Structure formats: C-alpha cells, structure tokens
C-alpha cells in the first residue's frame, strides 16, 4: 500500500493579484528538504500594466503617495503630461512603457 503524502500550498499577493504556488515537498519531508514551492509549469499570471502597477510597486518600495502623485496619475497609472520634457518621442515612449503588460511566467522559492 502506498504512503499518503500531505502537501501545503502557498499563495502570495503581488500587485493586488493572488498567485498560488505548487508545493514540491510533502509536510513529512520539510525537515530534511525544506520548503519548496513554484508556480505550476505553463501557468502565466497577468499582473496588469506597468502603469497600473507602478503605484503599488512604488508604495512597496517606500515612496510616499505625495511623491508618486507628482508624476503619476493615481486613477489611470499614466505619467502626467508635465512629468517629462515636451519631447514627443520621449512622451510616446513613456506611454508605450506604462501600457506594457506585466506577467509572471516562472517563480520558484526554496527555504532550506
């Protein structure tokens, strides 16, 4: 008869999205192998756009909301028009950047 193994999963919250990680080691193996979890193979987690995530990322890094609001529109996540010099190419490039999608394709954590 085969032995029943019990696993526990881990969920992380990143930029307001919950990411569920798959356990690699059974609870009975934690003492010798540690905790090891990863994003299931082939799973891709969409975190939103760079612009929509900038506020959350900057806040996590300790930037005050007053400083963030000085260059970033808090509702749209777009850079404010006066945050950059009046150079069309630079403003277009920044708009493309803030509209880029953020994804997590691979994530692996091992705690011995």
mmCIF file of C-alpha atoms in Angstrom:
data_model
loop_
_atom_site.group_PDB
_atom_site.id
_atom_site.type_symbol
_atom_site.label_atom_id
_atom_site.label_comp_id
_atom_site.label_asym_id
_atom_site.label_seq_id
_atom_site.Cartn_x
_atom_site.Cartn_y
_atom_site.Cartn_z
ATOM 1 C CA UNK A 1 0.000 0.000 0.000
ATOM 2 C CA UNK A 2 1.370 3.414 -0.899
ATOM 3 C CA UNK A 3 2.010 6.078 1.683
ATOM 4 C CA UNK A 4 -0.296 9.096 1.728
ATOM 5 C CA UNK A 5 1.602 12.380 1.440
ATOM 6 C CA UNK A 6 0.226 15.667 2.675
ATOM 7 C CA UNK A 7 1.286 18.911 0.992
ATOM 8 C CA UNK A 8 0.540 22.516 1.786
ATOM 9 C CA UNK A 9 0.384 25.291 -0.764
ATOM 10 C CA UNK A 10 1.475 28.886 -0.552
ATOM 11 C CA UNK A 11 -0.244 31.934 -2.003
ATOM 12 C CA UNK A 12 1.435 35.306 -2.473
ATOM 13 C CA UNK A 13 -0.151 38.630 -3.225
ATOM 14 C CA UNK A 14 1.737 40.705 -5.765
ATOM 15 C CA UNK A 15 0.371 43.980 -7.140
ATOM 16 C CA UNK A 16 -3.081 43.048 -5.881
ATOM 17 C CA UNK A 17 -3.073 39.649 -7.609
ATOM 18 C CA UNK A 18 -3.032 36.354 -5.706
ATOM 19 C CA UNK A 19 -0.509 33.853 -7.045
ATOM 20 C CA UNK A 20 -0.947 30.247 -5.891
ATOM 21 C CA UNK A 21 2.276 28.252 -5.727
ATOM 22 C CA UNK A 22 2.544 24.487 -6.029
ATOM 23 C CA UNK A 23 4.376 22.619 -3.232
ATOM 24 C CA UNK A 24 7.284 20.333 -4.179
ATOM 25 C CA UNK A 25 7.839 18.586 -0.819
ATOM 26 C CA UNK A 26 5.404 16.800 1.463
ATOM 27 C CA UNK A 27 4.984 18.055 5.033
ATOM 28 C CA UNK A 28 6.840 14.965 6.313
ATOM 29 C CA UNK A 29 9.856 15.922 4.138
ATOM 30 C CA UNK A 30 10.181 19.529 5.332
ATOM 31 C CA UNK A 31 12.809 18.791 7.991
ATOM 32 C CA UNK A 32 15.215 17.201 5.510
ATOM 33 C CA UNK A 33 14.319 19.011 2.274
ATOM 34 C CA UNK A 34 12.922 22.351 3.455
ATOM 35 C CA UNK A 35 10.035 24.239 1.916
ATOM 36 C CA UNK A 36 9.998 24.426 -1.853
ATOM 37 C CA UNK A 37 7.184 25.908 -3.933
ATOM 38 C CA UNK A 38 6.835 27.113 -7.505
ATOM 39 C CA UNK A 39 4.369 28.473 -9.992
ATOM 40 C CA UNK A 40 2.847 25.464 -11.785
ATOM 41 C CA UNK A 41 4.544 24.811 -15.163
ATOM 42 C CA UNK A 42 2.837 26.561 -18.050
ATOM 43 C CA UNK A 43 0.889 28.942 -15.813
ATOM 44 C CA UNK A 44 1.208 32.626 -16.593
ATOM 45 C CA UNK A 45 -0.109 35.252 -14.181
ATOM 46 C CA UNK A 46 -1.119 38.654 -15.552
ATOM 47 C CA UNK A 47 -0.375 41.428 -13.057
ATOM 48 C CA UNK A 48 -1.767 44.326 -15.088
ATOM 49 C CA UNK A 49 0.075 47.041 -16.938
ATOM 50 C CA UNK A 50 3.249 48.759 -15.810
ATOM 51 C CA UNK A 51 1.235 51.945 -15.297
ATOM 52 C CA UNK A 52 -1.455 50.316 -13.181
ATOM 53 C CA UNK A 53 1.179 48.537 -11.082
ATOM 54 C CA UNK A 54 3.579 51.467 -10.656
ATOM 55 C CA UNK A 55 1.643 52.958 -7.761
ATOM 56 C CA UNK A 56 1.662 49.658 -5.866
ATOM 57 C CA UNK A 57 5.327 48.970 -6.651
ATOM 58 C CA UNK A 58 6.465 52.476 -5.653
ATOM 59 C CA UNK A 59 4.453 52.323 -2.409
ATOM 60 C CA UNK A 60 6.021 48.953 -1.570
ATOM 61 C CA UNK A 61 9.465 50.486 -2.139
ATOM 62 C CA UNK A 62 8.634 53.237 0.362
ATOM 63 C CA UNK A 63 7.961 56.150 -1.995
ATOM 64 C CA UNK A 64 5.352 58.452 -0.445
ATOM 65 C CA UNK A 65 1.992 58.855 -2.175
ATOM 66 C CA UNK A 66 2.644 62.618 -2.445
ATOM 67 C CA UNK A 67 5.802 61.980 -4.471
ATOM 68 C CA UNK A 68 4.076 59.357 -6.638
ATOM 69 C CA UNK A 69 1.122 61.685 -7.332
ATOM 70 C CA UNK A 70 3.537 64.391 -8.508
ATOM 71 C CA UNK A 71 4.408 62.414 -11.658
ATOM 72 C CA UNK A 72 1.812 59.622 -11.921
ATOM 73 C CA UNK A 73 -1.960 59.904 -12.347
ATOM 74 C CA UNK A 74 -3.314 57.727 -9.495
ATOM 75 C CA UNK A 75 -6.501 56.742 -11.359
ATOM 76 C CA UNK A 76 -5.084 55.807 -14.776
ATOM 77 C CA UNK A 77 -1.480 54.926 -13.919
ATOM 78 C CA UNK A 78 -0.262 57.180 -16.728
ATOM 79 C CA UNK A 79 2.589 59.637 -16.411
ATOM 80 C CA UNK A 80 1.368 63.199 -16.061
ATOM 81 C CA UNK A 81 1.975 65.396 -19.102
ATOM 82 C CA UNK A 82 4.240 67.782 -17.180
ATOM 83 C CA UNK A 83 6.354 64.964 -15.666
ATOM 84 C CA UNK A 84 8.537 64.756 -18.773
ATOM 85 C CA UNK A 85 10.113 67.375 -21.048
ATOM 86 C CA UNK A 86 7.949 68.438 -24.004
ATOM 87 C CA UNK A 87 9.615 65.997 -26.407
ATOM 88 C CA UNK A 88 7.058 63.991 -28.389
ATOM 89 C CA UNK A 89 9.272 60.943 -28.898
ATOM 90 C CA UNK A 90 10.058 60.736 -25.175
ATOM 91 C CA UNK A 91 6.393 61.109 -24.196
ATOM 92 C CA UNK A 92 5.325 58.459 -26.747
ATOM 93 C CA UNK A 93 7.990 56.055 -25.460
ATOM 94 C CA UNK A 94 6.861 56.571 -21.860
ATOM 95 C CA UNK A 95 3.232 55.920 -22.845
ATOM 96 C CA UNK A 96 4.228 52.653 -24.544
ATOM 97 C CA UNK A 97 6.153 51.669 -21.406
ATOM 98 C CA UNK A 98 3.296 52.319 -18.971
ATOM 99 C CA UNK A 99 0.894 50.369 -21.233
ATOM 100 C CA UNK A 100 3.177 47.287 -21.332
ATOM 101 C CA UNK A 101 1.781 44.160 -19.660
ATOM 102 C CA UNK A 102 3.428 42.626 -16.592
ATOM 103 C CA UNK A 103 3.422 38.826 -16.311
ATOM 104 C CA UNK A 104 4.948 36.204 -14.037
ATOM 105 C CA UNK A 105 5.934 33.141 -16.099
ATOM 106 C CA UNK A 106 8.242 31.417 -13.624
ATOM 107 C CA UNK A 107 8.517 31.654 -9.856
ATOM 108 C CA UNK A 108 10.392 29.289 -7.546
ATOM 109 C CA UNK A 109 11.188 29.596 -3.818
ATOM 110 C CA UNK A 110 13.249 27.207 -1.694
ATOM 111 C CA UNK A 111 13.726 27.720 2.034
ATOM 112 C CA UNK A 112 16.183 25.175 3.495
#
